[in-house]
Short mmCIF file of C-alpha atoms in Angstrom, two decimals:
data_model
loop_
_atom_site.label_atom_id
_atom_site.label_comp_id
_atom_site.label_asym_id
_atom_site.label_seq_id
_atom_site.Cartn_x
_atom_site.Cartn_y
_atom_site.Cartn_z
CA UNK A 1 -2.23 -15.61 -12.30
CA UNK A 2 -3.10 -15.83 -8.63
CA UNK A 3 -2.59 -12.28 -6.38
CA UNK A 4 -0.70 -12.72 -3.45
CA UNK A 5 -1.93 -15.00 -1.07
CA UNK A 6 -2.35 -15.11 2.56
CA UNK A 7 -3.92 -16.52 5.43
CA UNK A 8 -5.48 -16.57 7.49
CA UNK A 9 -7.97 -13.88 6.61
CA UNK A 10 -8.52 -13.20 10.29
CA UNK A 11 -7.51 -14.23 13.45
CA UNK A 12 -8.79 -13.71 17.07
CA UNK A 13 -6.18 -14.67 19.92
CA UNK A 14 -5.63 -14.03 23.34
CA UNK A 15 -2.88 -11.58 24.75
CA UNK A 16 0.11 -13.47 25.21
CA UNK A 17 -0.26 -16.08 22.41
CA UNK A 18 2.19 -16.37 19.51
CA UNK A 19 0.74 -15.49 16.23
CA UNK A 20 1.87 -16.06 12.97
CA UNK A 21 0.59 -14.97 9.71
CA UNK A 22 1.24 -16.00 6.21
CA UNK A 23 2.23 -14.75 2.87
CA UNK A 24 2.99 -16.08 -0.52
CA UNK A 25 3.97 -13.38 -3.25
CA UNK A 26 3.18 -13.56 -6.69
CA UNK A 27 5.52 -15.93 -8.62
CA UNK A 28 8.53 -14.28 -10.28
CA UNK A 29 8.34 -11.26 -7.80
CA UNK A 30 11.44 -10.65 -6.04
CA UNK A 31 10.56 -8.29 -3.78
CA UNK A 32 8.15 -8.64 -0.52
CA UNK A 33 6.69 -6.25 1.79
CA UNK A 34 5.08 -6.59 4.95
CA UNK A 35 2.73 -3.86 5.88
CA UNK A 36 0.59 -2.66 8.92
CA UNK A 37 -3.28 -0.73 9.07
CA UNK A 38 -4.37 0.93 11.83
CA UNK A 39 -7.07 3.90 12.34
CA UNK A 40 -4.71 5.99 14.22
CA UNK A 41 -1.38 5.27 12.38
CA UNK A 42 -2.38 4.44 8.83
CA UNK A 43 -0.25 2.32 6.60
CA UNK A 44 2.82 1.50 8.06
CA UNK A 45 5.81 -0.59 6.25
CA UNK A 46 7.33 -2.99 8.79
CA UNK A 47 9.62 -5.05 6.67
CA UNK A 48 11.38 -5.43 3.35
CA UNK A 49 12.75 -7.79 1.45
CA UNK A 50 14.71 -8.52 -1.39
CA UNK A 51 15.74 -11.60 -2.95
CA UNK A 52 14.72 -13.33 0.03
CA UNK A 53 16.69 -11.38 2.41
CA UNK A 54 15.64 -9.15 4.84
CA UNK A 55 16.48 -5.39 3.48
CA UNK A 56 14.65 -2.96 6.20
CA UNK A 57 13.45 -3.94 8.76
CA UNK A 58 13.00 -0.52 11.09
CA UNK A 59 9.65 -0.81 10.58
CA UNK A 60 9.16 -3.54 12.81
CA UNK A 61 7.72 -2.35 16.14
CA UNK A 62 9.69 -4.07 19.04
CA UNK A 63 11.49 -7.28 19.55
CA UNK A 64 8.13 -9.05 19.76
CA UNK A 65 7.87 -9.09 16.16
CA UNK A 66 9.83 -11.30 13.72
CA UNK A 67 9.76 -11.81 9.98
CA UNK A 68 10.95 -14.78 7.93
CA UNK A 69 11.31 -15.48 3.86
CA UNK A 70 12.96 -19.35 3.99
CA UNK A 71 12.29 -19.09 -0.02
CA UNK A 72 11.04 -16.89 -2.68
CA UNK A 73 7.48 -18.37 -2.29
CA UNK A 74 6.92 -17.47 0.73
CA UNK A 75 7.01 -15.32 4.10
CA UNK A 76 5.91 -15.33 7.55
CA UNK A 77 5.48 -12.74 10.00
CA UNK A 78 5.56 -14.06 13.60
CA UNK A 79 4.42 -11.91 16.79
CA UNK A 80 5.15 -13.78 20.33
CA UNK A 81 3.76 -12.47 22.63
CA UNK A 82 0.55 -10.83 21.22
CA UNK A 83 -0.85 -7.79 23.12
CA UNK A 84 -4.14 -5.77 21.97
CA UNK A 85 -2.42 -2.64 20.36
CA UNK A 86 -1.52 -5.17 17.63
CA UNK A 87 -5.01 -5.54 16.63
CA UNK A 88 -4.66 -4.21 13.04
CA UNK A 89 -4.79 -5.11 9.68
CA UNK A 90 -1.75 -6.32 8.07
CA UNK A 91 -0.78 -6.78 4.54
CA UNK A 92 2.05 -8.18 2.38
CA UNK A 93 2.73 -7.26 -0.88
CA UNK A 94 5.24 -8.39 -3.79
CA UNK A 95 7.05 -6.73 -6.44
CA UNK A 96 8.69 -7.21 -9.73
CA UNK A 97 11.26 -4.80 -9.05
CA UNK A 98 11.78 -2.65 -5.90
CA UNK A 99 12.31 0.39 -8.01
CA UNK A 100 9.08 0.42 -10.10
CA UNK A 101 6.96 1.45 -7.17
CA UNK A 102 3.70 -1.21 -8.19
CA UNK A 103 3.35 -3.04 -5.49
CA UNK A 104 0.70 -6.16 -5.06
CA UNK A 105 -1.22 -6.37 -1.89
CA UNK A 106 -2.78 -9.65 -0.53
CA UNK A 107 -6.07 -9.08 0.88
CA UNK A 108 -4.50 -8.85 4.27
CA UNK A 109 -5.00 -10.26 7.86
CA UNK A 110 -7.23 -9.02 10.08
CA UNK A 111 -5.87 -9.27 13.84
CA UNK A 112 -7.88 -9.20 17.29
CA UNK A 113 -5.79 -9.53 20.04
CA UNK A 114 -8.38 -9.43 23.58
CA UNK B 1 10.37 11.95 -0.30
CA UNK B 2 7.81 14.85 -1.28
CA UNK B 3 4.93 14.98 1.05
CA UNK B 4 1.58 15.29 -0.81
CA UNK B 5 -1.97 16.88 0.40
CA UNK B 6 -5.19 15.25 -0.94
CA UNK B 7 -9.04 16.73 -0.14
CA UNK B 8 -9.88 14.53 2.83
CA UNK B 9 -13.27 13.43 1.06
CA UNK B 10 -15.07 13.66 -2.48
CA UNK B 11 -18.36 12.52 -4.02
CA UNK B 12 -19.22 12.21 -7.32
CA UNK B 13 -22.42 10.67 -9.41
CA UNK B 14 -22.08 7.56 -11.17
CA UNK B 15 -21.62 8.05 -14.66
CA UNK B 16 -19.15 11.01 -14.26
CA UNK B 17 -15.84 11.71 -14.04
CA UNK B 18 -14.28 12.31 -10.98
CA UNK B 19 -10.98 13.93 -10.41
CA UNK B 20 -8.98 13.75 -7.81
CA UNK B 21 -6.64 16.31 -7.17
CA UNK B 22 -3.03 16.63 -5.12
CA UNK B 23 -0.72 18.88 -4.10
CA UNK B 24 3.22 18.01 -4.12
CA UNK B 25 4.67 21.27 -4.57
CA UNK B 26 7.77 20.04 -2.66
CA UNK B 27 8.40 17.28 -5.35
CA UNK B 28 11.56 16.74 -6.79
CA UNK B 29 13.13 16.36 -10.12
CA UNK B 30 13.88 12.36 -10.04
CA UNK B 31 10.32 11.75 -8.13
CA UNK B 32 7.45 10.48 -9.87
CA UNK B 33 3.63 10.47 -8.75
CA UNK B 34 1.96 7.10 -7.25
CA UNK B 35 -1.75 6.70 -7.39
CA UNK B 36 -3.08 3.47 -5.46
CA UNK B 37 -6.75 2.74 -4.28
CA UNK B 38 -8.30 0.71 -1.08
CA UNK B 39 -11.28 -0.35 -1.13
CA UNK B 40 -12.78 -1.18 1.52
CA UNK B 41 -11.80 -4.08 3.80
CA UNK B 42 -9.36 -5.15 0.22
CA UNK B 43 -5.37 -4.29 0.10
CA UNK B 44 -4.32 -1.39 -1.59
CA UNK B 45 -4.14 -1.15 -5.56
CA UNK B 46 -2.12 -0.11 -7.79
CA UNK B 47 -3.56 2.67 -10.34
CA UNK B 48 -1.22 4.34 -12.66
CA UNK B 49 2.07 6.76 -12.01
CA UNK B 50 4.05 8.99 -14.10
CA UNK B 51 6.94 11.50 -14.11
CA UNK B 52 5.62 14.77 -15.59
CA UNK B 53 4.19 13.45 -18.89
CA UNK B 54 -0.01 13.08 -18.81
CA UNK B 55 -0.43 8.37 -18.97
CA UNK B 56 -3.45 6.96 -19.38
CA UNK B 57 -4.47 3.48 -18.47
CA UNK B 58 -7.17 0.78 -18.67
CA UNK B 59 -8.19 2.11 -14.51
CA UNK B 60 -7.60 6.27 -14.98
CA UNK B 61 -5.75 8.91 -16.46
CA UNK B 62 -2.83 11.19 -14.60
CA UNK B 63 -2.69 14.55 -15.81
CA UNK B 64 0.55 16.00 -14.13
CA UNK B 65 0.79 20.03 -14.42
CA UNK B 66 4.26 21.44 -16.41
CA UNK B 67 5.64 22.78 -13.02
CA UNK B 68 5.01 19.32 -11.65
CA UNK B 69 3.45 20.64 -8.19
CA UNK B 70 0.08 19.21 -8.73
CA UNK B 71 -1.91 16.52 -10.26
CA UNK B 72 -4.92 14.90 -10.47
CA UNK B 73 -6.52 11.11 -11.37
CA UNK B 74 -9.35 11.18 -13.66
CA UNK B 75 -11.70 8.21 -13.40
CA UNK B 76 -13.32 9.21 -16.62
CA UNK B 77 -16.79 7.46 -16.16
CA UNK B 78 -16.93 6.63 -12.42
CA UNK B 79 -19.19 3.40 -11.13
CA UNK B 80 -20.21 2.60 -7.54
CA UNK B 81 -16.65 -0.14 -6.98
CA UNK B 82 -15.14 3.03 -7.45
CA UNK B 83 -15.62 3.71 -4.19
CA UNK B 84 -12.86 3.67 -2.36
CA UNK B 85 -9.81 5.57 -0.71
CA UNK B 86 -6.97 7.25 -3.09
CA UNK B 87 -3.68 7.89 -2.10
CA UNK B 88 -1.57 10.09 -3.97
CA UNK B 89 2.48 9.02 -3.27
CA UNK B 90 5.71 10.88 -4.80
CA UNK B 91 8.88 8.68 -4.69
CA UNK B 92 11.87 8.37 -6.59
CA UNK B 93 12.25 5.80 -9.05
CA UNK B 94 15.21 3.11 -9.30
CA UNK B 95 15.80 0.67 -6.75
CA UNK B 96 18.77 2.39 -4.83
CA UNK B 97 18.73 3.34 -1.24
CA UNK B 98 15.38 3.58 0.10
CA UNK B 99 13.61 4.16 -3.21
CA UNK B 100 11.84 0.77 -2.71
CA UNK B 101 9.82 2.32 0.08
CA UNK B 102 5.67 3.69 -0.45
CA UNK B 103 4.84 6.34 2.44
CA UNK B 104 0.94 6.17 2.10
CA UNK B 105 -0.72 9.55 3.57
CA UNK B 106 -4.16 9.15 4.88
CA UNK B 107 -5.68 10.26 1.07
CA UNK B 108 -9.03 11.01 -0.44
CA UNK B 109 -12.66 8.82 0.21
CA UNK B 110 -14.16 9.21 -3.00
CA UNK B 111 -17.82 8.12 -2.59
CA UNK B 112 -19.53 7.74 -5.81
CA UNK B 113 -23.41 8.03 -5.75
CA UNK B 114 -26.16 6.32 -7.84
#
């Protein structure tokens, strides 16, 4: 079975541009996560969802940032406008249940912002 | 949830075991103990967890000590992809409240030499 999927792998914008990144979870998981990696702050969680439906989302850093799930195949994560300090690395992940604690990771997106 | 406190950095020569220890003396009753991985530049992995019995897996082994306060990942013959940062995470099981949530630390680089 395929891992969780995103894309793109890495993207380069300028400050002020809308970005949006990608996510497709790994069929028959019912849970999706939307992390953030950074140097100075580590892994963060930004957003969680649950059936579809957006669970906790006080991870989410200012009104800049948005997150979507239309369907249980996929999820975006939206940033408008871009500045540098979100230059990071950021990951979703999908799980079977959100009380086993295995989580899938994608790969992740690697973000420049200049 | 329990905080945990990992050795910052290991090595350890191809071929042998390495174990990695933690501390989560604060850990409570209902909590279990996460391991994931990241290699480099790759999402975090999912390794193994357990509650206070020892598990073994296919990836490692978790030996968990009777008072439950410490415990350590065995890789039992270690090979250079195990390079890689390990996070040790306690959280409580069952999908109530905010038991869905992994708090990732900054864990240990294991470097494993030829």
């Amino acid at each position: 079975d395929a891992g969780v999927i995103q894309s793109p792998r890495h993207e380069v914008t300028e400050m002020g541009q809308e970005v949006t990144l990608r996510c497709k979870p790994i069929s028959g998981h019912n849970s999706l996560f939307w992390y953030r990696q950074t140097m100075m702050r580590g892994l963060e969680l930004l957003i969680y969802f649950n059936n579809n439906v957006p669970i906790d989302d006080s991870g989410m850093p200012e009104d800049r940032f948005s997150a979507k799930m239309p369907n249980a195949s996929f999820s975006t994560l939206k940033i408008q406008p871009s500045e540098p300090r979100d230059s990071a690395v950021y990951f979703c992940a999908s799980s079977s249940s959100p009380g086993t604690g295995e989580q899938y990771f994608g790969p992740g997106t690697r973000l420049t912002v200049t | 949830d329990a905080k945990t406190t990992q050795p910052p950095s290991m090595d350890c020569a191809e071929g042998r075991a390495a174990n990695l220890p933690c501390n989560h003396s604060t850990i409570s009753g209902n909590e279990y103990v996460y391991w994931y991985r990241q290699i480099h530049s790759q999402g975090p992995q999912y390794i193994i967890h357990g509650l206070k019995n020892n598990e073994t897996n296919e990836m490692a082994s978790l030996i968990i000590t009777e008072d439950r306060k410490s415990s350590t990942l065995i890789l039992p013959h270690a090979t250079l992809r195990d390079t890689a940062v390990y996070y040790c995470i306690v959280r409580v099981a069952g999908s109530g409240g905010s038991n869905y949530k992994l708090t990732f630390g900054k864990g240990t680089l294991l470097t494993v030499n030829p």
